[in-house]
């Protein structure tokens, strides 16, 4: 599994777009980029994943650079409820049984 | 998302006693997982299961055993609890086939005194 690097913490104003960067310079061709978040004391929550194309769902957008060495998770209109730890994970397609490998993530704090 | 419940939500136990945590899912998902989360370590995989009676060890399996006698239940047992096993335990199911799309339970906070 490729190592990922994220800033330990970030602030964002409520209502603004939150852009969370992730570096995965050693990612291999068959590894996806997954994003999860964990709101205080709760279990992690799946947000989005992608291979090389940009992806969007009801929660967020994922922008992956053309060389796939980095990506950005975008929360378009952050609310106070988006305050959480966000995990970027680079891992294979999930065909096997083994689980996700979590790093330390980014603690995103949404300011009122 | 598939229903997933963990029990108990909180437990305090004494050192040396056996403890069993339960994870229950309401749909027939094949893969189930147990993680523990500690300050400074993040989430670490303890054991996982890829079917009834099919289990394997994760990163931090020492001191833990698991059983899966039915698709819907995955049990985590601490045979003789130690203070180092004080942690928050999360169960997860893979409910998006062919990817790492997981749904996690709400967690069990275990304190060993």
Coordinates of N, CA and C in Angstrom, one line a residue:
Chain A
X1 N 0.8 -1.2 0.0 CA 0.0 0.0 0.0 C 0.9 1.2 0.0
X2 N 0.5 2.2 -0.8 CA 1.3 3.4 -0.9 C 1.1 4.3 0.4
X3 N 2.2 4.9 0.8 CA 2.2 5.8 1.9 C 1.5 7.1 1.5
X4 N 0.7 7.7 2.4 CA 0.1 9.0 2.1 C 0.5 10.0 3.1
X5 N 0.6 11.2 2.7 CA 1.0 12.3 3.6 C -0.1 13.4 3.6
X6 N -0.6 13.7 4.8 CA -1.6 14.8 4.9 C -1.2 15.8 6.0
X7 N -1.6 17.0 5.9 CA -1.3 18.0 7.0 C -2.1 17.5 8.2
X8 N -1.5 17.7 9.4 CA -2.2 17.2 10.6 C -3.5 18.0 10.9
X9 N -3.5 19.2 10.5 CA -4.8 20.0 10.8 C -5.0 21.1 9.8
X10 N -6.2 21.5 9.7 CA -6.6 22.6 8.8 C -7.8 23.3 9.4
X11 N -7.9 24.6 9.1 CA -9.1 25.3 9.5 C -9.9 25.8 8.2
X12 N -11.2 25.9 8.3 CA -11.9 26.4 7.1 C -13.1 27.2 7.7
X13 N -13.5 28.3 7.0 CA -14.7 29.0 7.5 C -16.0 28.3 7.0
X14 N -17.0 28.4 7.9 CA -18.3 27.8 7.5 C -18.8 28.4 6.2
X15 N -19.3 27.6 5.4 CA -19.9 28.1 4.1 C -18.9 28.1 3.0
X16 N -17.6 28.1 3.3 CA -16.6 28.1 2.3 C -16.3 26.6 1.8
X17 N -15.5 26.5 0.7 CA -15.1 25.2 0.3 C -13.9 24.8 1.1
X18 N -13.9 23.6 1.6 CA -12.7 23.0 2.3 C -12.0 22.1 1.3
X19 N -10.7 22.4 1.2 CA -9.9 21.7 0.2 C -8.8 20.9 1.0
X20 N -8.9 19.6 1.1 CA -7.9 18.8 1.9 C -7.0 18.1 0.9
X21 N -5.7 18.4 1.1 CA -4.7 17.8 0.2 C -4.2 16.5 0.7
X22 N -3.7 15.7 -0.2 CA -3.1 14.4 0.2 C -2.0 14.1 -0.9
X23 N -0.8 13.7 -0.4 CA 0.3 13.3 -1.2 C 0.4 11.8 -1.2
X24 N 0.5 11.2 -2.4 CA 0.7 9.8 -2.5 C 1.6 9.5 -3.6
X25 N 2.9 10.0 -3.5 CA 3.8 10.0 -4.6 C 4.2 8.6 -5.1
X26 N 4.1 7.6 -4.2 CA 4.5 6.2 -4.5 C 3.4 5.3 -4.9
X27 N 2.2 5.9 -5.2 CA 1.1 5.1 -5.6 C 1.3 4.3 -6.8
X28 N 0.8 3.1 -6.8 CA 1.0 2.3 -8.0 C -0.3 2.3 -8.9
X29 N -0.1 1.8 -10.1 CA -1.2 1.9 -11.1 C -2.5 1.3 -10.7
X30 N -2.5 0.3 -9.8 CA -3.8 -0.4 -9.5 C -4.3 0.1 -8.1
X31 N -3.7 1.1 -7.5 CA -4.2 1.5 -6.2 C -5.1 2.7 -6.4
X32 N -6.2 2.6 -5.6 CA -7.2 3.6 -5.6 C -6.9 4.6 -4.5
X33 N -7.5 5.8 -4.6 CA -7.4 6.8 -3.5 C -8.8 6.8 -2.8
X34 N -8.8 6.5 -1.5 CA -10.0 6.5 -0.7 C -10.0 7.6 0.3
X35 N -11.1 8.2 0.6 CA -11.3 9.2 1.6 C -12.4 8.7 2.6
X36 N -12.0 8.8 3.9 CA -12.9 8.5 5.0 C -12.8 9.7 5.9
X37 N -13.9 9.8 6.7 CA -13.8 10.8 7.8 C -14.3 10.2 9.1
X38 N -13.9 10.7 10.2 CA -14.3 10.3 11.5 C -14.7 11.5 12.4
X39 N -15.9 11.6 12.6 CA -16.4 12.6 13.5 C -16.3 12.1 14.9
X40 N -15.9 13.0 15.8 CA -15.6 12.6 17.2 C -16.4 11.5 17.8
X41 N -15.6 10.4 18.2 CA -16.1 9.3 18.9 C -17.0 8.3 18.0
X42 N -17.2 8.7 16.7 CA -18.0 7.8 15.9 C -17.1 6.9 15.0
X43 N -17.6 5.9 14.4 CA -16.9 5.1 13.5 C -16.6 5.9 12.2
X44 N -15.5 5.5 11.5 CA -15.2 6.2 10.2 C -16.3 6.1 9.2
X45 N -16.4 7.1 8.4 CA -17.5 7.1 7.4 C -16.9 7.3 6.0
X46 N -17.3 6.4 5.1 CA -16.8 6.4 3.7 C -17.3 7.7 3.1
X47 N -16.4 8.4 2.3 CA -16.8 9.6 1.6 C -16.8 9.4 0.1
X48 N -15.6 8.9 -0.4 CA -15.5 8.9 -1.9 C -14.2 8.1 -2.2
X49 N -14.1 7.6 -3.4 CA -12.8 7.0 -3.9 C -12.7 7.2 -5.4
X50 N -11.5 7.1 -5.9 CA -11.2 7.2 -7.3 C -9.9 6.6 -7.7
X51 N -9.8 6.3 -9.0 CA -8.5 5.7 -9.5 C -7.7 6.8 -10.2
X52 N -8.3 7.4 -11.3 CA -7.5 8.4 -12.0 C -8.4 9.6 -12.5
X53 N -9.7 9.3 -12.6 CA -10.6 10.4 -13.0 C -11.1 11.1 -11.8
X54 N -11.5 12.3 -12.0 CA -12.1 13.1 -10.9 C -13.5 12.5 -10.6
X55 N -13.9 12.5 -9.3 CA -15.1 11.9 -8.9 C -15.9 12.9 -8.1
X56 N -17.2 12.8 -8.2 CA -18.1 13.6 -7.4 C -19.3 12.8 -6.9
X57 N -19.6 13.0 -5.7 CA -20.9 12.4 -5.2 C -21.6 13.5 -4.3
X58 N -22.6 13.0 -3.6 CA -23.4 14.0 -2.8 C -22.6 14.6 -1.6
X59 N -21.5 14.0 -1.3 CA -20.8 14.5 -0.1 C -19.6 15.4 -0.5
X60 N -18.9 15.0 -1.6 CA -17.7 15.7 -1.9 C -17.2 15.4 -3.3
X61 N -16.2 16.1 -3.7 CA -15.5 15.9 -5.0 C -14.0 15.5 -4.7
X62 N -13.5 14.6 -5.6 CA -12.2 14.1 -5.5 C -11.4 14.5 -6.7
X63 N -10.4 15.3 -6.6 CA -9.6 15.7 -7.7 C -8.2 15.0 -7.6
X64 N -7.9 14.2 -8.6 CA -6.6 13.4 -8.6 C -5.8 14.0 -9.8
X65 N -4.5 14.4 -9.4 CA -3.6 14.9 -10.5 C -3.4 13.9 -11.6
X66 N -3.0 14.4 -12.7 CA -2.8 13.6 -13.9 C -1.7 12.5 -13.6
X67 N -0.7 12.9 -12.9 CA 0.4 11.9 -12.5 C 0.0 11.0 -11.3
X68 N -1.1 11.3 -10.7 CA -1.7 10.5 -9.6 C -0.9 10.6 -8.4
X69 N 0.0 11.5 -8.3 CA 0.9 11.6 -7.1 C 0.3 12.4 -6.0
X70 N -0.8 13.0 -6.2 CA -1.5 13.8 -5.2 C -3.0 13.9 -5.5
X71 N -3.8 14.2 -4.5 CA -5.2 14.4 -4.7 C -5.7 15.4 -3.7
X72 N -6.9 15.9 -4.0 CA -7.6 16.9 -3.1 C -9.0 16.5 -2.9
X73 N -9.4 16.4 -1.7 CA -10.8 16.2 -1.4 C -11.5 17.6 -1.2
X74 N -12.6 17.8 -1.8 CA -13.3 19.1 -1.7 C -14.6 19.0 -1.1
X75 N -14.9 19.6 0.0 CA -16.2 19.7 0.6 C -16.7 21.1 0.1
X76 N -17.7 21.2 -0.8 CA -18.0 22.4 -1.4 C -18.5 23.6 -0.5
X77 N -19.3 23.2 0.4 CA -19.9 24.3 1.3 C -19.8 23.7 2.7
X78 N -18.7 23.9 3.4 CA -18.4 23.3 4.7 C -19.4 23.8 5.7
X79 N -19.9 22.9 6.6 CA -20.7 23.2 7.7 C -20.0 22.8 9.0
X80 N -20.5 23.2 10.1 CA -19.9 22.9 11.4 C -19.8 21.4 11.6
X81 N -20.8 20.7 11.0 CA -20.9 19.2 11.1 C -19.8 18.5 10.3
X82 N -19.1 19.2 9.5 CA -18.0 18.6 8.8 C -16.7 18.6 9.6
X83 N -16.7 19.2 10.7 CA -15.5 19.1 11.6 C -15.3 17.6 11.9
X84 N -14.1 17.1 11.6 CA -13.8 15.7 11.7 C -12.3 15.5 11.4
X85 N -11.9 14.2 11.6 CA -10.6 13.8 11.1 C -10.8 13.1 9.7
X86 N -10.1 13.6 8.7 CA -10.2 13.1 7.3 C -9.0 12.2 7.0
X87 N -9.3 11.0 6.5 CA -8.2 10.1 6.2 C -8.2 9.8 4.7
X88 N -7.0 10.0 4.1 CA -6.7 9.7 2.7 C -5.9 8.4 2.7
X89 N -6.4 7.4 1.9 CA -5.8 6.0 1.9 C -5.6 5.6 0.5
X90 N -4.4 5.2 0.2 CA -4.1 4.7 -1.1 C -3.9 3.2 -1.0
X91 N -4.8 2.4 -1.7 CA -4.7 1.0 -1.5 C -5.3 0.3 -2.7
X92 N -5.1 -1.0 -2.9 CA -5.5 -1.7 -4.0 C -7.0 -1.7 -4.2
X93 N -7.5 -2.4 -5.2 CA -8.9 -2.4 -5.5 C -9.8 -3.0 -4.5
X94 N -9.3 -3.7 -3.6 CA -10.2 -4.3 -2.5 C -10.7 -5.7 -2.9
X95 N -10.1 -6.3 -3.9 CA -10.5 -7.6 -4.3 C -10.3 -8.7 -3.2
X96 N -9.2 -8.4 -2.4 CA -8.9 -9.4 -1.3 C -9.7 -9.0 -0.1
X97 N -9.4 -9.8 1.0 CA -10.2 -9.7 2.2 C -9.6 -8.7 3.2
X98 N -8.3 -8.3 3.0 CA -7.6 -7.5 4.0 C -8.2 -6.1 4.1
X99 N -8.1 -5.5 5.2 CA -8.8 -4.3 5.5 C -8.0 -3.1 5.1
X100 N -8.6 -1.9 5.4 CA -8.0 -0.6 5.1 C -6.9 -0.4 6.1
X101 N -5.9 0.4 5.6 CA -4.8 0.8 6.5 C -4.9 2.3 6.7
X102 N -5.2 2.7 7.9 CA -5.4 4.1 8.2 C -4.1 4.8 8.7
X103 N -3.9 6.0 8.3 CA -2.8 6.8 8.9 C -3.4 7.7 9.9
X104 N -2.8 8.9 10.1 CA -3.2 9.8 11.2 C -4.2 10.8 10.7
X105 N -4.3 11.1 9.4 CA -5.3 11.9 8.8 C -5.1 13.4 9.1
X106 N -6.1 14.2 8.6 CA -6.1 15.7 8.8 C -7.3 16.0 9.7
X107 N -7.0 16.7 10.8 CA -8.1 17.2 11.6 C -8.6 18.5 11.0
X108 N -9.8 18.5 10.4 CA -10.4 19.7 9.8 C -11.3 20.3 10.8
X109 N -11.1 21.6 11.1 CA -12.0 22.3 12.0 C -12.7 23.4 11.2
X110 N -14.0 23.4 11.2 CA -14.8 24.4 10.5 C -15.1 25.5 11.6
X111 N -14.8 26.7 11.2 CA -15.0 27.8 12.1 C -16.2 28.5 11.8
X112 N -17.0 28.9 12.8 CA -18.3 29.6 12.5 C -18.0 31.1 12.0
Chain B
X1 N -27.0 2.0 3.3 CA -26.0 1.2 4.0 C -26.5 0.1 4.8
X2 N -25.7 -1.0 4.9 CA -26.2 -2.1 5.7 C -26.2 -1.8 7.2
X3 N -27.1 -2.4 7.9 CA -27.2 -2.2 9.3 C -26.1 -2.9 10.0
X4 N -25.4 -2.2 10.9 CA -24.3 -2.9 11.7 C -24.4 -2.3 13.1
X5 N -24.4 -3.2 14.0 CA -24.5 -2.8 15.4 C -23.5 -3.5 16.2
X6 N -23.0 -2.8 17.2 CA -22.0 -3.4 18.1 C -22.5 -3.4 19.5
X7 N -22.2 -4.4 20.3 CA -22.6 -4.5 21.7 C -21.5 -5.2 22.5
X8 N -21.3 -4.7 23.8 CA -22.0 -3.5 24.3 C -21.4 -2.2 23.8
X9 N -21.9 -1.1 24.1 CA -21.3 0.2 23.7 C -20.2 0.6 24.6
X10 N -20.4 0.3 25.9 CA -19.4 0.6 26.9 C -19.2 -0.6 27.8
X11 N -18.0 -0.9 28.2 CA -17.8 -2.0 29.2 C -16.5 -1.7 30.0
X12 N -16.6 -1.9 31.3 CA -15.5 -1.8 32.2 C -15.3 -3.2 32.8
X13 N -14.1 -3.7 32.7 CA -13.8 -5.1 33.2 C -12.5 -5.1 33.9
X14 N -12.3 -6.2 34.7 CA -11.1 -6.3 35.5 C -10.0 -7.0 34.7
X15 N -8.8 -6.7 35.0 CA -7.7 -7.4 34.4 C -7.8 -8.9 34.7
X16 N -7.5 -9.7 33.6 CA -7.6 -11.2 33.7 C -8.9 -11.8 33.4
X17 N -9.9 -11.0 33.3 CA -11.3 -11.6 33.0 C -11.4 -11.7 31.5
X18 N -12.2 -12.7 31.0 CA -12.5 -12.8 29.6 C -13.6 -11.8 29.2
X19 N -13.5 -11.3 28.0 CA -14.5 -10.3 27.5 C -14.8 -10.6 26.0
X20 N -16.1 -10.6 25.7 CA -16.5 -10.8 24.3 C -17.3 -9.6 23.8
X21 N -16.9 -9.1 22.6 CA -17.6 -8.0 22.0 C -18.3 -8.6 20.7
X22 N -19.5 -8.1 20.5 CA -20.2 -8.6 19.4 C -20.5 -7.6 18.3
X23 N -20.4 -8.0 17.1 CA -20.7 -7.2 15.9 C -21.8 -8.0 15.1
X24 N -22.8 -7.3 14.8 CA -24.0 -7.9 14.1 C -24.3 -7.1 12.9
X25 N -24.5 -7.8 11.8 CA -24.9 -7.1 10.6 C -26.3 -7.7 10.1
X26 N -27.1 -6.9 9.5 CA -28.4 -7.3 9.1 C -28.5 -7.8 7.6
X27 N -27.4 -7.7 6.9 CA -27.4 -8.2 5.5 C -26.3 -9.2 5.3
X28 N -26.2 -9.9 4.3 CA -25.3 -11.0 4.1 C -24.0 -10.6 3.5
X29 N -23.3 -9.6 4.1 CA -22.0 -9.2 3.6 C -21.0 -10.2 4.1
X30 N -20.1 -10.5 3.1 CA -19.1 -11.6 3.4 C -18.0 -11.2 4.3
X31 N -17.5 -9.9 4.1 CA -16.3 -9.5 4.9 C -16.6 -8.7 6.1
X32 N -16.1 -9.0 7.2 CA -16.2 -8.3 8.5 C -14.9 -8.1 9.1
X33 N -14.7 -7.0 9.9 CA -13.4 -6.6 10.4 C -13.6 -6.1 11.8
X34 N -12.5 -6.3 12.6 CA -12.4 -5.7 13.9 C -11.2 -4.8 13.9
X35 N -11.3 -3.5 14.4 CA -10.3 -2.6 14.5 C -10.3 -2.1 16.0
X36 N -9.1 -1.6 16.4 CA -9.0 -0.9 17.7 C -8.4 0.5 17.4
X37 N -8.8 1.5 18.2 CA -8.3 2.8 18.0 C -7.8 3.4 19.3
X38 N -6.6 3.8 19.3 CA -5.9 4.4 20.4 C -5.3 5.7 20.1
X39 N -5.2 6.6 21.0 CA -4.6 7.9 20.8 C -3.1 7.7 20.3
X40 N -2.8 8.4 19.2 CA -1.4 8.3 18.7 C -1.2 7.1 17.8
X41 N -2.2 6.2 17.7 CA -2.0 5.1 16.8 C -3.0 5.0 15.7
X42 N -4.1 5.7 15.8 CA -5.1 5.6 14.8 C -5.8 4.3 14.8
X43 N -6.5 3.9 13.7 CA -7.2 2.6 13.7 C -6.2 1.5 13.2
X44 N -6.2 0.4 13.9 CA -5.4 -0.7 13.6 C -6.3 -2.0 13.5
X45 N -6.0 -2.8 12.5 CA -6.8 -4.0 12.2 C -6.4 -5.1 13.1
X46 N -7.4 -5.7 13.8 CA -7.1 -6.8 14.7 C -7.3 -8.2 14.0
X47 N -8.5 -8.4 13.5 CA -8.8 -9.6 12.8 C -9.8 -9.3 11.8
X48 N -9.9 -10.2 10.8 CA -11.0 -10.0 9.8 C -11.5 -11.4 9.4
X49 N -12.7 -11.4 8.8 CA -13.3 -12.6 8.4 C -13.8 -12.5 6.9
X50 N -13.6 -13.5 6.2 CA -14.1 -13.5 4.8 C -15.1 -14.6 4.5
X51 N -15.8 -15.0 5.6 CA -16.9 -15.9 5.5 C -17.1 -16.7 6.8
X52 N -18.2 -17.5 6.8 CA -18.4 -18.3 8.0 C -17.2 -19.2 8.3
X53 N -16.7 -19.1 9.5 CA -15.6 -19.9 10.0 C -14.2 -19.6 9.3
X54 N -14.2 -18.6 8.4 CA -13.0 -18.2 7.8 C -12.5 -16.8 8.3
X55 N -11.4 -16.9 9.1 CA -10.9 -15.7 9.7 C -9.4 -15.6 9.5
X56 N -8.9 -14.4 9.7 CA -7.4 -14.3 9.6 C -7.0 -13.1 10.5
X57 N -5.6 -13.1 10.8 CA -5.1 -12.1 11.7 C -4.8 -10.8 11.0
X58 N -4.9 -9.7 11.7 CA -4.5 -8.4 11.2 C -3.2 -8.0 11.9
X59 N -3.0 -6.7 11.9 CA -1.8 -6.1 12.4 C -1.5 -6.3 13.9
X60 N -2.6 -6.3 14.7 CA -2.4 -6.3 16.1 C -3.3 -7.4 16.8
X61 N -3.1 -8.7 16.4 CA -4.0 -9.7 16.8 C -3.6 -10.4 18.1
X62 N -2.4 -10.2 18.6 CA -2.0 -10.8 19.9 C -2.9 -10.5 21.0
X63 N -3.4 -11.6 21.7 CA -4.3 -11.4 22.8 C -5.7 -11.4 22.5
X64 N -6.0 -11.5 21.2 CA -7.4 -11.5 20.7 C -7.7 -12.8 19.9
X65 N -9.0 -13.2 20.0 CA -9.4 -14.3 19.1 C -10.8 -13.9 18.6
X66 N -11.2 -14.5 17.5 CA -12.5 -14.2 16.9 C -13.2 -15.4 16.5
X67 N -14.5 -15.3 16.3 CA -15.3 -16.4 15.8 C -16.4 -15.9 14.9
X68 N -16.7 -16.6 13.9 CA -17.8 -16.3 13.0 C -18.6 -17.6 12.6
X69 N -19.6 -17.9 13.4 CA -20.3 -19.1 13.2 C -21.6 -18.9 12.3
X70 N -21.9 -17.6 12.2 CA -23.0 -17.2 11.3 C -22.6 -16.0 10.5
X71 N -23.2 -15.9 9.3 CA -22.8 -14.7 8.5 C -23.0 -13.4 9.2
X72 N -24.0 -13.3 10.0 CA -24.4 -12.0 10.6 C -23.6 -11.6 11.8
X73 N -22.9 -12.5 12.5 CA -22.2 -12.2 13.7 C -20.7 -12.5 13.7
X74 N -20.0 -11.5 14.2 CA -18.5 -11.6 14.2 C -18.1 -11.2 15.6
X75 N -17.6 -12.2 16.4 CA -17.3 -12.0 17.8 C -15.8 -11.8 18.0
X76 N -15.5 -10.8 18.9 CA -14.1 -10.6 19.3 C -14.0 -10.9 20.7
X77 N -13.0 -11.8 21.1 CA -12.8 -12.2 22.5 C -11.4 -11.9 23.0
X78 N -11.4 -11.3 24.1 CA -10.2 -11.1 24.9 C -10.2 -12.2 25.9
X79 N -9.3 -13.1 25.8 CA -9.3 -14.3 26.7 C -9.0 -13.9 28.1
X80 N -8.1 -13.0 28.3 CA -7.7 -12.6 29.6 C -7.3 -11.1 29.5
X81 N -8.2 -10.2 29.7 CA -8.1 -8.8 29.4 C -6.9 -8.2 30.2
X82 N -6.2 -7.3 29.5 CA -5.1 -6.6 30.1 C -5.3 -5.1 30.0
X83 N -4.6 -4.3 30.8 CA -4.8 -2.8 30.7 C -4.5 -2.3 29.3
X84 N -3.5 -2.9 28.6 CA -3.1 -2.4 27.3 C -4.2 -2.6 26.3
X85 N -5.2 -3.4 26.6 CA -6.4 -3.6 25.7 C -7.5 -2.6 25.9
X86 N -7.3 -1.7 26.9 CA -8.2 -0.6 27.0 C -8.2 0.2 25.7
X87 N -9.3 0.4 25.0 CA -9.3 1.0 23.7 C -10.8 1.2 23.3
X88 N -10.9 1.8 22.1 CA -12.2 1.8 21.4 C -12.2 0.8 20.3
X89 N -13.1 -0.1 20.2 CA -13.1 -1.1 19.2 C -14.2 -0.9 18.2
X90 N -13.8 -0.9 17.0 CA -14.8 -0.7 15.9 C -14.9 -2.0 15.0
X91 N -16.1 -2.3 14.7 CA -16.4 -3.3 13.7 C -16.7 -2.7 12.4
X92 N -16.4 -3.4 11.3 CA -16.7 -2.8 10.0 C -17.1 -4.0 9.1
X93 N -18.0 -3.6 8.1 CA -18.3 -4.6 7.0 C -18.0 -3.9 5.7
X94 N -17.6 -4.8 4.8 CA -17.4 -4.3 3.4 C -18.7 -4.4 2.7
X95 N -19.3 -3.3 2.4 CA -20.6 -3.4 1.8 C -20.6 -2.8 0.4
X96 N -19.4 -2.6 -0.2 CA -19.3 -2.2 -1.6 C -18.3 -3.2 -2.2
X97 N -18.8 -4.2 -2.9 CA -18.0 -5.3 -3.4 C -16.9 -4.7 -4.4
X98 N -15.8 -5.3 -4.3 CA -14.7 -4.9 -5.2 C -14.0 -3.6 -4.9
X99 N -14.3 -3.1 -3.7 CA -13.6 -1.8 -3.4 C -13.5 -1.8 -1.9
X100 N -12.8 -0.7 -1.4 CA -12.7 -0.6 0.1 C -13.8 0.3 0.6
X101 N -15.0 0.2 0.1 CA -16.1 0.9 0.7 C -16.6 0.1 1.9
X102 N -16.4 0.7 3.1 CA -16.7 0.0 4.3 C -17.8 0.8 5.1
X103 N -18.6 0.1 5.9 CA -19.4 0.8 6.9 C -19.0 0.3 8.2
X104 N -18.8 1.3 9.1 CA -18.3 1.0 10.4 C -19.4 1.1 11.5
X105 N -19.3 0.3 12.5 CA -20.2 0.4 13.6 C -19.9 1.6 14.5
X106 N -20.7 1.8 15.5 CA -20.5 3.0 16.4 C -19.4 2.8 17.5
X107 N -18.9 1.6 17.6 CA -17.8 1.4 18.5 C -18.2 0.9 19.9
X108 N -17.2 0.2 20.5 CA -17.3 -0.2 21.9 C -16.2 0.3 22.6
X109 N -16.5 1.1 23.7 CA -15.4 1.6 24.5 C -15.1 0.7 25.7
X110 N -14.0 0.0 25.7 CA -13.6 -1.0 26.7 C -12.5 -0.4 27.6
X111 N -12.8 -0.5 28.9 CA -11.8 -0.1 29.9 C -11.5 -1.3 30.7
X112 N -10.2 -1.6 30.8 CA -9.7 -2.7 31.6 C -9.0 -2.1 32.8
X113 N -9.5 -2.4 34.0 CA -9.0 -1.8 35.3 C -8.2 -2.9 36.1

